[in-house]
PDB file of C-alpha atoms and ligand atoms in Angstrom:
ATOM      1  CA  MET A   1      -8.432   9.024 -28.147  1.00 62.00           C
ATOM      2  CA  ALA A   2      -5.275   6.929 -27.731  1.00 75.00           C
ATOM      3  CA  ASN A   3      -5.718   3.319 -26.639  1.00 91.00           C
ATOM      4  CA  LYS A   4      -6.881   2.919 -23.065  1.00 97.00           C
ATOM      5  CA  LEU A   5      -4.468   1.538 -20.480  1.00 98.00           C
ATOM      6  CA  LYS A   6      -5.469  -2.080 -19.869  1.00 98.00           C
ATOM      7  CA  VAL A   7      -5.526  -2.888 -16.152  1.00 98.00           C
ATOM      8  CA  LEU A   8      -5.760  -6.284 -14.460  1.00 98.00           C
ATOM      9  CA  VAL A   9      -6.857  -6.116 -10.805  1.00 98.00           C
ATOM     10  CA  THR A  10      -5.782  -8.835  -8.337  1.00 98.00           C
ATOM     11  CA  GLY A  11      -7.758  -9.081  -5.113  1.00 98.00           C
ATOM     12  CA  ALA A  12     -10.702  -7.687  -7.109  1.00 98.00           C
ATOM     13  CA  ALA A  13     -13.324  -8.975  -4.652  1.00 98.00           C
ATOM     14  CA  GLY A  14     -11.585  -7.518  -1.598  1.00 97.00           C
ATOM     15  CA  ARG A  15     -12.346  -4.191   0.088  1.00 95.00           C
ATOM     16  CA  MET A  16      -9.583  -2.338  -1.771  1.00 96.00           C
ATOM     17  CA  GLY A  17      -9.942  -4.334  -4.997  1.00 98.00           C
ATOM     18  CA  ARG A  18     -13.599  -3.314  -5.397  1.00 98.00           C
ATOM     19  CA  GLU A  19     -12.632   0.321  -4.792  1.00 98.00           C
ATOM     20  CA  VAL A  20      -9.901  -0.003  -7.459  1.00 98.00           C
ATOM     21  CA  VAL A  21     -12.378  -1.439  -9.990  1.00 98.00           C
ATOM     22  CA  ARG A  22     -14.733   1.481  -9.205  1.00 98.00           C
ATOM     23  CA  ALA A  23     -11.956   4.066  -9.579  1.00 98.00           C
ATOM     24  CA  ILE A  24     -10.615   2.698 -12.873  1.00 98.00           C
ATOM     25  CA  SER A  25     -14.055   2.485 -14.419  1.00 98.00           C
ATOM     26  CA  ALA A  26     -14.533   6.220 -13.711  1.00 97.00           C
ATOM     27  CA  GLU A  27     -11.394   7.158 -15.708  1.00 98.00           C
ATOM     28  CA  ALA A  28     -11.615   7.775 -19.477  1.00 97.00           C
ATOM     29  CA  ASP A  29      -8.071   6.620 -20.293  1.00 97.00           C
ATOM     30  CA  MET A  30      -8.035   3.209 -18.573  1.00 98.00           C
ATOM     31  CA  GLU A  31     -10.184   0.086 -18.344  1.00 98.00           C
ATOM     32  CA  VAL A  32     -10.392  -3.078 -16.262  1.00 98.00           C
ATOM     33  CA  VAL A  33      -9.599  -6.019 -18.570  1.00 98.00           C
ATOM     34  CA  ALA A  34      -9.396  -8.744 -15.927  1.00 98.00           C
ATOM     35  CA  ALA A  35     -10.294  -9.237 -12.266  1.00 98.00           C
ATOM     36  CA  ILE A  36      -8.694 -12.019 -10.207  1.00 98.00           C
ATOM     37  CA  ASP A  37      -9.708 -13.343  -6.804  1.00 98.00           C
ATOM     38  CA  PRO A  38      -9.331 -17.132  -6.573  1.00 97.00           C
ATOM     39  CA  SER A  39     -11.468 -18.166  -3.620  1.00 97.00           C
ATOM     40  CA  PHE A  40     -14.194 -15.619  -4.392  1.00 98.00           C
ATOM     41  CA  ALA A  41     -14.326 -16.779  -8.031  1.00 98.00           C
ATOM     42  CA  ALA A  42     -14.543 -20.430  -6.959  1.00 97.00           C
ATOM     43  CA  ALA A  43     -17.459 -19.706  -4.618  1.00 98.00           C
ATOM     44  CA  ASN A  44     -19.219 -17.172  -6.909  1.00 98.00           C
ATOM     45  CA  PRO A  45     -18.744 -18.162 -10.571  1.00 96.00           C
ATOM     46  CA  ASP A  46     -19.836 -15.695 -13.313  1.00 97.00           C
ATOM     47  CA  THR A  47     -19.792 -12.628 -11.043  1.00 98.00           C
ATOM     48  CA  ASP A  48     -19.130  -9.418 -12.980  1.00 98.00           C
ATOM     49  CA  ALA A  49     -16.397  -7.316 -11.306  1.00 98.00           C
ATOM     50  CA  GLY A  50     -18.270  -4.080 -12.068  1.00 98.00           C
ATOM     51  CA  VAL A  51     -21.517  -5.317 -10.563  1.00 98.00           C
ATOM     52  CA  LEU A  52     -19.564  -6.453  -7.496  1.00 98.00           C
ATOM     53  CA  ALA A  53     -17.949  -3.003  -7.236  1.00 98.00           C
ATOM     54  CA  GLY A  54     -21.311  -1.249  -7.612  1.00 98.00           C
ATOM     55  CA  VAL A  55     -20.626   0.401 -10.984  1.00 98.00           C
ATOM     56  CA  GLY A  56     -22.727  -1.852 -13.198  1.00 97.00           C
ATOM     57  CA  ARG A  57     -21.721  -4.513 -15.715  1.00 98.00           C
ATOM     58  CA  LEU A  58     -18.192  -4.234 -17.138  1.00 98.00           C
ATOM     59  CA  GLY A  59     -18.269  -7.558 -18.990  1.00 98.00           C
ATOM     60  CA  VAL A  60     -15.312  -8.761 -16.862  1.00 98.00           C
ATOM     61  CA  ASP A  61     -16.011 -11.714 -14.590  1.00 98.00           C
ATOM     62  CA  VAL A  62     -13.963 -12.283 -11.435  1.00 98.00           C
ATOM     63  CA  GLN A  63     -11.656 -15.190 -12.342  1.00 98.00           C
ATOM     64  CA  PRO A  64      -9.423 -17.534 -10.329  1.00 97.00           C
ATOM     65  CA  GLY A  65      -6.335 -17.810 -12.578  1.00 96.00           C
ATOM     66  CA  LEU A  66      -3.777 -15.017 -12.844  1.00 98.00           C
ATOM     67  CA  SER A  67      -1.474 -16.658 -15.437  1.00 98.00           C
ATOM     68  CA  ASP A  68      -4.363 -17.437 -17.729  1.00 97.00           C
ATOM     69  CA  ALA A  69      -5.692 -13.845 -17.477  1.00 98.00           C
ATOM     70  CA  LEU A  70      -2.232 -12.361 -18.127  1.00 98.00           C
ATOM     71  CA  TYR A  71      -1.946 -14.464 -21.281  1.00 97.00           C
ATOM     72  CA  ARG A  72      -5.503 -13.788 -22.444  1.00 98.00           C
ATOM     73  CA  THR A  73      -5.779 -10.029 -21.783  1.00 98.00           C
ATOM     74  CA  THR A  74      -2.139  -8.768 -22.093  1.00 98.00           C
ATOM     75  CA  PRO A  75      -2.611  -5.950 -19.545  1.00 98.00           C
ATOM     76  CA  ASP A  76      -0.389  -2.850 -19.422  1.00 98.00           C
ATOM     77  CA  VAL A  77      -0.535  -2.722 -15.618  1.00 98.00           C
ATOM     78  CA  VAL A  78      -1.528  -5.091 -12.816  1.00 98.00           C
ATOM     79  CA  VAL A  79      -2.839  -3.526  -9.599  1.00 98.00           C
ATOM     80  CA  ASP A  80      -2.368  -5.784  -6.551  1.00 98.00           C
ATOM     81  CA  PHE A  81      -4.276  -5.308  -3.298  1.00 98.00           C
ATOM     82  CA  THR A  82      -4.259  -8.893  -2.009  1.00 98.00           C
ATOM     83  CA  GLN A  83      -2.556 -10.282   1.080  1.00 96.00           C
ATOM     84  CA  PRO A  84       0.991 -10.453   2.402  1.00 94.00           C
ATOM     85  CA  ALA A  85       1.018 -14.230   1.734  1.00 95.00           C
ATOM     86  CA  SER A  86      -0.065 -13.864  -1.928  1.00 97.00           C
ATOM     87  CA  VAL A  87       1.544 -10.740  -3.284  1.00 98.00           C
ATOM     88  CA  MET A  88       5.031 -12.124  -4.060  1.00 98.00           C
ATOM     89  CA  ASP A  89       3.690 -15.149  -5.969  1.00 98.00           C
ATOM     90  CA  ASN A  90       1.535 -12.753  -7.994  1.00 98.00           C
ATOM     91  CA  LEU A  91       4.488 -10.451  -8.699  1.00 98.00           C
ATOM     92  CA  ARG A  92       6.703 -13.338  -9.797  1.00 98.00           C
ATOM     93  CA  LEU A  93       4.129 -14.078 -12.508  1.00 98.00           C
ATOM     94  CA  VAL A  94       3.350 -10.457 -13.432  1.00 98.00           C
ATOM     95  CA  LEU A  95       6.856  -8.959 -13.454  1.00 98.00           C
ATOM     96  CA  GLY A  96       8.195 -12.260 -14.792  1.00 98.00           C
ATOM     97  CA  ASP A  97       5.975 -11.654 -17.839  1.00 98.00           C
ATOM     98  CA  GLY A  98       7.414  -8.135 -18.232  1.00 98.00           C
ATOM     99  CA  VAL A  99       4.118  -6.518 -17.135  1.00 98.00           C
ATOM    100  CA  ASN A 100       4.240  -3.385 -14.953  1.00 98.00           C
ATOM    101  CA  ALA A 101       2.683  -3.498 -11.477  1.00 98.00           C
ATOM    102  CA  VAL A 102       1.208  -1.101  -8.935  1.00 98.00           C
ATOM    103  CA  VAL A 103       1.270  -2.709  -5.490  1.00 98.00           C
ATOM    104  CA  GLY A 104      -0.681  -1.577  -2.454  1.00 97.00           C
ATOM    105  CA  THR A 105      -0.504  -4.839  -0.507  1.00 96.00           C
ATOM    106  CA  THR A 106       1.441  -4.261   2.683  1.00 90.00           C
ATOM    107  CA  GLY A 107       3.693  -6.559   4.691  1.00 88.00           C
ATOM    108  CA  LEU A 108       6.530  -6.706   2.115  1.00 94.00           C
ATOM    109  CA  THR A 109       9.972  -7.292   3.636  1.00 93.00           C
ATOM    110  CA  ASP A 110      13.333  -5.874   2.548  1.00 93.00           C
ATOM    111  CA  ALA A 111      14.079  -9.273   0.983  1.00 97.00           C
ATOM    112  CA  ASP A 112      10.831  -9.004  -1.010  1.00 98.00           C
ATOM    113  CA  LEU A 113      11.800  -5.527  -2.251  1.00 97.00           C
ATOM    114  CA  THR A 114      15.194  -6.851  -3.306  1.00 98.00           C
ATOM    115  CA  GLU A 115      13.516  -9.664  -5.233  1.00 98.00           C
ATOM    116  CA  ILE A 116      11.101  -7.192  -6.888  1.00 98.00           C
ATOM    117  CA  ARG A 117      14.035  -5.007  -7.956  1.00 98.00           C
ATOM    118  CA  GLN A 118      15.673  -8.100  -9.451  1.00 98.00           C
ATOM    119  CA  LEU A 119      12.477  -9.226 -11.224  1.00 98.00           C
ATOM    120  CA  CYS A 120      12.093  -5.740 -12.733  1.00 98.00           C
ATOM    121  CA  SER A 121      15.629  -5.629 -14.036  1.00 98.00           C
ATOM    122  CA  THR A 122      15.622  -9.182 -15.434  1.00 98.00           C
ATOM    123  CA  ASN A 123      12.291  -8.762 -17.225  1.00 98.00           C
ATOM    124  CA  ASP A 124      12.372  -5.037 -18.149  1.00 98.00           C
ATOM    125  CA  ALA A 125       9.337  -4.343 -15.959  1.00 98.00           C
ATOM    126  CA  ARG A 126       8.444  -1.498 -13.593  1.00 98.00           C
ATOM    127  CA  CYS A 127       6.816  -1.778 -10.186  1.00 98.00           C
ATOM    128  CA  LEU A 128       5.398   0.858  -7.856  1.00 98.00           C
ATOM    129  CA  VAL A 129       5.172  -0.322  -4.245  1.00 97.00           C
ATOM    130  CA  ALA A 130       3.370   2.246  -2.090  1.00 94.00           C
ATOM    131  CA  PRO A 131       2.690   1.484   1.580  1.00 87.00           C
ATOM    132  CA  ASN A 132       0.141   4.315   1.502  1.00 89.00           C
ATOM    133  CA  PHE A 133      -1.645   5.755  -1.527  1.00 95.00           C
ATOM    134  CA  ALA A 134      -3.365   8.592   0.373  1.00 94.00           C
ATOM    135  CA  ILE A 135      -1.882  11.985  -0.504  1.00 91.00           C
ATOM    136  CA  GLY A 136      -2.401  13.202   3.081  1.00 94.00           C
ATOM    137  CA  ALA A 137      -0.286  10.304   4.347  1.00 94.00           C
ATOM    138  CA  VAL A 138       2.479  11.160   1.879  1.00 92.00           C
ATOM    139  CA  LEU A 139       2.415  14.773   3.132  1.00 94.00           C
ATOM    140  CA  MET A 140       2.450  13.493   6.727  1.00 95.00           C
ATOM    141  CA  MET A 141       5.717  11.691   5.961  1.00 93.00           C
ATOM    142  CA  GLN A 142       7.222  14.825   4.422  1.00 93.00           C
ATOM    143  CA  PHE A 143       6.293  16.863   7.527  1.00 97.00           C
ATOM    144  CA  VAL A 144       7.634  14.084   9.764  1.00 97.00           C
ATOM    145  CA  LYS A 145      10.994  14.246   7.988  1.00 97.00           C
ATOM    146  CA  ALA A 146      11.218  18.014   8.606  1.00 97.00           C
ATOM    147  CA  ALA A 147      10.200  17.651  12.275  1.00 98.00           C
ATOM    148  CA  ALA A 148      12.620  14.791  13.003  1.00 98.00           C
ATOM    149  CA  ARG A 149      15.609  16.971  12.102  1.00 97.00           C
ATOM    150  CA  HIS A 150      14.746  19.354  14.946  1.00 97.00           C
ATOM    151  CA  MET A 151      12.869  17.092  17.407  1.00 97.00           C
ATOM    152  CA  PRO A 152      14.567  13.672  17.361  1.00 97.00           C
ATOM    153  CA  ASP A 153      12.467  12.089  20.153  1.00 98.00           C
ATOM    154  CA  CYS A 154       9.583  10.398  18.384  1.00 97.00           C
ATOM    155  CA  GLU A 155       6.999   7.634  18.813  1.00 98.00           C
ATOM    156  CA  ILE A 156       4.438   6.374  16.306  1.00 98.00           C
ATOM    157  CA  ILE A 157       0.901   5.164  17.018  1.00 98.00           C
ATOM    158  CA  GLU A 158      -0.981   3.591  14.101  1.00 98.00           C
ATOM    159  CA  MET A 159      -4.659   2.622  14.206  1.00 98.00           C
ATOM    160  CA  HIS A 160      -6.366   0.269  11.747  1.00 97.00           C
ATOM    161  CA  HIS A 161      -9.490  -1.879  11.434  1.00 96.00           C
ATOM    162  CA  ASN A 162      -9.256  -5.275  13.148  1.00 96.00           C
ATOM    163  CA  LYS A 163      -9.234  -7.243   9.840  1.00 94.00           C
ATOM    164  CA  LYS A 164      -5.750  -5.988   8.958  1.00 93.00           C
ATOM    165  CA  LEU A 165      -3.352  -8.932   8.697  1.00 90.00           C
ATOM    166  CA  ASP A 166       0.009  -7.269   9.380  1.00 91.00           C
ATOM    167  CA  ALA A 167       1.394  -5.114  12.187  1.00 95.00           C
ATOM    168  CA  PRO A 168       2.811  -2.581  12.306  1.00 96.00           C
ATOM    169  CA  SER A 169       1.405  -1.021   9.131  1.00 94.00           C
ATOM    170  CA  GLY A 170       3.600  -0.442   6.076  1.00 89.00           C
ATOM    171  CA  THR A 171       3.066   3.293   6.584  1.00 91.00           C
ATOM    172  CA  ALA A 172       4.297   3.119  10.176  1.00 95.00           C
ATOM    173  CA  MET A 173       7.411   1.206   9.116  1.00 94.00           C
ATOM    174  CA  LYS A 174       8.135   3.698   6.338  1.00 90.00           C
ATOM    175  CA  THR A 175       7.574   6.602   8.772  1.00 95.00           C
ATOM    176  CA  ALA A 176       9.978   5.024  11.278  1.00 97.00           C
ATOM    177  CA  GLU A 177      12.602   4.629   8.526  1.00 94.00           C
ATOM    178  CA  ILE A 178      12.214   8.311   7.594  1.00 95.00           C
ATOM    179  CA  VAL A 179      12.596   9.424  11.223  1.00 97.00           C
ATOM    180  CA  ALA A 180      15.610   7.163  11.777  1.00 97.00           C
ATOM    181  CA  ALA A 181      17.347   8.552   8.677  1.00 96.00           C
ATOM    182  CA  ALA A 182      16.546  12.216   9.439  1.00 97.00           C
ATOM    183  CA  ARG A 183      17.237  12.512  13.173  1.00 96.00           C
ATOM    184  CA  THR A 184      20.370  12.684  15.263  1.00 93.00           C
ATOM    185  CA  GLY A 185      20.758  12.462  19.026  1.00 88.00           C
ATOM    186  CA  ALA A 186      17.512  11.067  20.464  1.00 89.00           C
ATOM    187  CA  SER A 187      17.202  10.939  24.270  1.00 90.00           C
ATOM    188  CA  PRO A 188      17.491   7.420  25.737  1.00 84.00           C
ATOM    189  CA  ASP A 189      14.655   6.012  27.890  1.00 84.00           C
ATOM    190  CA  ALA A 190      15.367   5.545  31.605  1.00 85.00           C
ATOM    191  CA  THR A 191      16.003   1.907  32.541  1.00 86.00           C
ATOM    192  CA  GLN A 192      12.479   0.589  32.992  1.00 83.00           C
ATOM    193  CA  LYS A 193      10.699  -2.114  34.886  1.00 89.00           C
ATOM    194  CA  VAL A 194       8.209  -3.291  32.232  1.00 89.00           C
ATOM    195  CA  ILE A 195       5.126  -4.560  34.074  1.00 93.00           C
ATOM    196  CA  LEU A 196       3.217  -5.643  30.956  1.00 95.00           C
ATOM    197  CA  GLU A 197       5.176  -7.220  28.086  1.00 94.00           C
ATOM    198  CA  GLY A 198       4.926  -5.036  24.954  1.00 94.00           C
ATOM    199  CA  ALA A 199       3.734  -1.944  26.832  1.00 95.00           C
ATOM    200  CA  ARG A 200       6.432   0.188  25.187  1.00 95.00           C
ATOM    201  CA  GLY A 201       5.508  -1.093  21.694  1.00 96.00           C
ATOM    202  CA  GLY A 202       7.768  -2.413  18.940  1.00 97.00           C
ATOM    203  CA  ASP A 203      11.207  -0.893  18.428  1.00 96.00           C
ATOM    204  CA  PHE A 204      12.629   0.265  15.094  1.00 96.00           C
ATOM    205  CA  GLU A 205      16.116   1.729  15.594  1.00 96.00           C
ATOM    206  CA  GLY A 206      15.020   3.217  18.921  1.00 95.00           C
ATOM    207  CA  ILE A 207      11.666   4.508  17.619  1.00 97.00           C
ATOM    208  CA  LYS A 208       8.710   2.947  19.453  1.00 97.00           C
ATOM    209  CA  VAL A 209       5.831   1.855  17.208  1.00 98.00           C
ATOM    210  CA  HIS A 210       2.388   1.044  18.680  1.00 98.00           C
ATOM    211  CA  SER A 211      -0.346  -0.732  16.678  1.00 98.00           C
ATOM    212  CA  ILE A 212      -4.038  -0.447  17.562  1.00 98.00           C
ATOM    213  CA  ARG A 213      -6.534  -2.791  15.836  1.00 98.00           C
ATOM    214  CA  MET A 214     -10.268  -2.259  16.297  1.00 97.00           C
ATOM    215  CA  PRO A 215     -13.521  -1.866  14.381  1.00 97.00           C
ATOM    216  CA  GLY A 216     -14.275   1.718  13.420  1.00 95.00           C
ATOM    217  CA  PHE A 217     -10.867   2.701  12.081  1.00 96.00           C
ATOM    218  CA  VAL A 218      -9.889   2.554   8.404  1.00 93.00           C
ATOM    219  CA  ALA A 219      -6.279   3.785   8.730  1.00 93.00           C
ATOM    220  CA  SER A 220      -4.951   6.505  11.030  1.00 97.00           C
ATOM    221  CA  GLN A 221      -1.540   7.426  12.327  1.00 98.00           C
ATOM    222  CA  GLU A 222      -0.122   9.814  14.900  1.00 98.00           C
ATOM    223  CA  VAL A 223       3.548  10.692  14.987  1.00 98.00           C
ATOM    224  CA  ILE A 224       4.430  12.365  18.281  1.00 98.00           C
ATOM    225  CA  PHE A 225       7.619  14.367  18.743  1.00 98.00           C
ATOM    226  CA  GLY A 226       8.764  15.419  22.212  1.00 97.00           C
ATOM    227  CA  GLY A 227      11.059  18.361  22.952  1.00 96.00           C
ATOM    228  CA  GLN A 228      11.922  20.539  25.904  1.00 95.00           C
ATOM    229  CA  GLY A 229       8.599  21.672  27.375  1.00 97.00           C
ATOM    230  CA  GLN A 230       6.636  20.833  24.223  1.00 98.00           C
ATOM    231  CA  THR A 231       5.233  18.086  22.018  1.00 98.00           C
ATOM    232  CA  LEU A 232       4.291  18.137  18.354  1.00 98.00           C
ATOM    233  CA  THR A 233       1.731  15.660  16.966  1.00 98.00           C
ATOM    234  CA  ILE A 234       1.325  15.063  13.249  1.00 98.00           C
ATOM    235  CA  ARG A 235      -1.798  13.042  12.539  1.00 98.00           C
ATOM    236  CA  HIS A 236      -3.416  11.645   9.412  1.00 97.00           C
ATOM    237  CA  ASP A 237      -6.833   9.954   9.228  1.00 97.00           C
ATOM    238  CA  THR A 238      -8.143   7.957   6.304  1.00 94.00           C
ATOM    239  CA  LEU A 239     -11.923   8.252   6.569  1.00 93.00           C
ATOM    240  CA  ASP A 240     -12.787   5.859   3.753  1.00 92.00           C
ATOM    241  CA  ARG A 241     -10.998   3.767   1.155  1.00 92.00           C
ATOM    242  CA  SER A 242     -11.743   6.164  -1.706  1.00 93.00           C
ATOM    243  CA  SER A 243      -8.914   8.327  -0.275  1.00 94.00           C
ATOM    244  CA  PHE A 244      -6.388   5.883  -1.753  1.00 95.00           C
ATOM    245  CA  MET A 245      -7.765   5.989  -5.289  1.00 97.00           C
ATOM    246  CA  PRO A 246      -6.277   9.222  -6.724  1.00 96.00           C
ATOM    247  CA  GLY A 247      -2.870   7.789  -5.780  1.00 96.00           C
ATOM    248  CA  VAL A 248      -3.613   4.406  -7.360  1.00 98.00           C
ATOM    249  CA  VAL A 249      -4.851   6.027 -10.590  1.00 98.00           C
ATOM    250  CA  LEU A 250      -1.738   8.244 -10.697  1.00 96.00           C
ATOM    251  CA  GLY A 251       0.419   5.154 -10.191  1.00 97.00           C
ATOM    252  CA  ILE A 252      -1.296   3.328 -13.070  1.00 98.00           C
ATOM    253  CA  ARG A 253      -0.721   6.334 -15.363  1.00 97.00           C
ATOM    254  CA  ARG A 254       2.881   7.054 -14.395  1.00 96.00           C
ATOM    255  CA  ILE A 255       4.556   3.715 -13.663  1.00 97.00           C
ATOM    256  CA  GLY A 256       5.149   2.972 -17.369  1.00 97.00           C
ATOM    257  CA  GLY A 257       7.404   6.028 -17.634  1.00 96.00           C
ATOM    258  CA  ARG A 258       9.670   4.996 -14.748  1.00 96.00           C
ATOM    259  CA  SER A 259      12.264   2.273 -14.417  1.00 96.00           C
ATOM    260  CA  GLY A 260      12.680  -0.646 -12.019  1.00 98.00           C
ATOM    261  CA  LEU A 261      11.227  -0.505  -8.506  1.00 98.00           C
ATOM    262  CA  VAL A 262       9.655   2.776  -7.390  1.00 97.00           C
ATOM    263  CA  TYR A 263       9.073   2.732  -3.621  1.00 93.00           C
ATOM    264  CA  GLY A 264       6.526   5.150  -2.177  1.00 90.00           C
ATOM    265  CA  LEU A 265       3.990   7.373  -3.903  1.00 92.00           C
ATOM    266  CA  ASP A 266       6.080  10.468  -3.121  1.00 87.00           C
ATOM    267  CA  ALA A 267       8.639   9.359  -5.714  1.00 86.00           C
ATOM    268  CA  LEU A 268       5.919   9.578  -8.395  1.00 87.00           C
ATOM    269  CA  LEU A 269       4.401  12.849  -7.164  1.00 82.00           C
ATOM    270  CA  GLU A 270       7.657  14.704  -7.760  1.00 72.00           C
ATOM    271  CA  THR A 271       7.430  14.338 -11.566  1.00 61.00           C
TER     272      THR A 271
HETATM  273  P1  NAP B 301      -9.185  -7.891   1.721  1.00 61.22           P
HETATM  274  O1  NAP B 301     -10.549  -7.274   1.801  1.00 61.22           O
HETATM  275  O2  NAP B 301      -8.869  -9.108   2.542  1.00 61.22           O
HETATM  276  O3  NAP B 301      -8.922  -8.193   0.183  1.00 61.22           O
HETATM  277  C1  NAP B 301      -7.869  -8.962  -0.303  1.00 61.22           C
HETATM  278  C2  NAP B 301      -8.465  -9.838  -1.376  1.00 61.22           C
HETATM  279  O4  NAP B 301      -7.410 -10.490  -2.077  1.00 61.22           O
HETATM  280  C3  NAP B 301      -9.376 -10.942  -0.805  1.00 61.22           C
HETATM  281  O5  NAP B 301     -10.574 -10.998  -1.551  1.00 61.22           O
HETATM  282  C4  NAP B 301      -8.527 -12.190  -0.999  1.00 61.22           C
HETATM  283  O6  NAP B 301      -9.287 -13.354  -1.141  1.00 61.22           O
HETATM  284  C5  NAP B 301      -7.808 -11.827  -2.284  1.00 61.22           C
HETATM  285  N1  NAP B 301      -6.648 -12.654  -2.580  1.00 61.22           N
HETATM  286  C6  NAP B 301      -5.873 -13.382  -1.736  1.00 61.22           C
HETATM  287  N2  NAP B 301      -4.897 -13.997  -2.435  1.00 61.22           N
HETATM  288  C7  NAP B 301      -5.076 -13.644  -3.737  1.00 61.22           C
HETATM  289  C8  NAP B 301      -4.378 -13.971  -4.942  1.00 61.22           C
HETATM  290  N3  NAP B 301      -3.290 -14.756  -4.936  1.00 61.22           N
HETATM  291  N4  NAP B 301      -4.799 -13.416  -6.095  1.00 61.22           N
HETATM  292  C9  NAP B 301      -5.876 -12.608  -6.123  1.00 61.22           C
HETATM  293  N5  NAP B 301      -6.593 -12.285  -5.010  1.00 61.22           N
HETATM  294  C10 NAP B 301      -6.178 -12.797  -3.835  1.00 61.22           C
HETATM  295  O7  NAP B 301      -8.068  -6.827   2.103  1.00 61.22           O
HETATM  296  P2  NAP B 301      -8.070  -5.243   1.805  1.00 61.22           P
HETATM  297  O8  NAP B 301      -8.580  -4.514   2.984  1.00 61.22           O
HETATM  298  O9  NAP B 301      -8.675  -5.008   0.474  1.00 61.22           O
HETATM  299  O10 NAP B 301      -6.511  -4.972   1.762  1.00 61.22           O
HETATM  300  C11 NAP B 301      -5.694  -5.595   0.792  1.00 61.22           C
HETATM  301  C12 NAP B 301      -4.244  -5.180   1.021  1.00 61.22           C
HETATM  302  O11 NAP B 301      -4.101  -3.786   0.756  1.00 61.22           O
HETATM  303  C13 NAP B 301      -3.745  -5.388   2.458  1.00 61.22           C
HETATM  304  O12 NAP B 301      -2.402  -5.811   2.435  1.00 61.22           O
HETATM  305  C14 NAP B 301      -3.837  -3.991   3.063  1.00 61.22           C
HETATM  306  O13 NAP B 301      -2.942  -3.792   4.137  1.00 61.22           O
HETATM  307  C15 NAP B 301      -3.452  -3.171   1.856  1.00 61.22           C
HETATM  308  N6  NAP B 301      -3.839  -1.757   1.873  1.00 61.22           N
HETATM  309  C16 NAP B 301      -2.944  -0.883   1.355  1.00 61.22           C
HETATM  310  C17 NAP B 301      -3.254   0.448   1.251  1.00 61.22           C
HETATM  311  C18 NAP B 301      -2.246   1.378   0.635  1.00 61.22           C
HETATM  312  O14 NAP B 301      -2.530   2.591   0.534  1.00 61.22           O
HETATM  313  N7  NAP B 301      -1.103   0.886   0.199  1.00 61.22           N
HETATM  314  C19 NAP B 301      -4.492   0.902   1.698  1.00 61.22           C
HETATM  315  C20 NAP B 301      -5.406  -0.024   2.229  1.00 61.22           C
HETATM  316  C21 NAP B 301      -5.075  -1.365   2.295  1.00 61.22           C
HETATM  317  P3  NAP B 301      -9.551 -14.302   0.158  1.00 61.22           P
HETATM  318  O15 NAP B 301     -10.038 -13.390   1.240  1.00 61.22           O
HETATM  319  O16 NAP B 301     -10.579 -15.244  -0.328  1.00 61.22           O
HETATM  320  O17 NAP B 301      -8.241 -14.922   0.470  1.00 61.22           O
END
């Protein structure tokens, strides 16, 4: 068999990071060569990333230092599921070293995406940024695009667990962008007396976005379209974090064959 793809996982002790370690270790053509999570590693030295992920010993301890691990293990791909405040520093190191990245961390701004594009072109690196790795969510966005052409009045409600650090979700923002680009001629709201600040949600180019945060949810979204005498609701529910893994594994396999910044899993599914 050809050499395995060497993968470094950042955020390896987090909820998604552990799932990523589990998913990679189940694939024959890739392996985890390094696992980074600074504060976890400081508090729990000598913890094997595989044991932590529940797949048994991989011989890869969770480490604090990304630069050192990049130098030591020369990965083909870095997978980042960390936090909005960490991801850009990580990518400056990773893409700056000419290493390809698959990014699931949400909360990236347009300025961040511009910087990532620049880092890729300066260092001949590739980077997949996917606000949602679940195939059902990608299909939801495709259906939303079709619906918005015919039913331009739309609101988005997204529901996540209460540990999520950003709002609205990256998926909701991407959905709102798709609706805004696809629709023409939405109906304006009546002039309103807003009794409770924020009751109508956030506003992206006239599309209202509502964020719910509570225990019990992983990630769900409803996109509601209103038309004359009818509504259409397109809903996607992520029931557990394993739903993201086929998309992450696909990203790891395919990103090397692309160029620059690839935004959204749908761009990779088409090839
Ligand atoms: P989490 O459980 O908080 O895990 C994040 C982990 O990253 C934590 O262990 C954190 O450590 C660690 N970390 C922070 N800074 C780091 C750094 N510089 N280098 C390495 N590790 C670092 O969060 P999660 O639920 O796994 O979610 C992670 C991200 O993925 C979030 O942005 C979330 O919105 C996103 N997400 C995306 C998708 C998608 O499909 N794209 C799906 C689910 C989640 P400390 O806690 O000690 O700081």
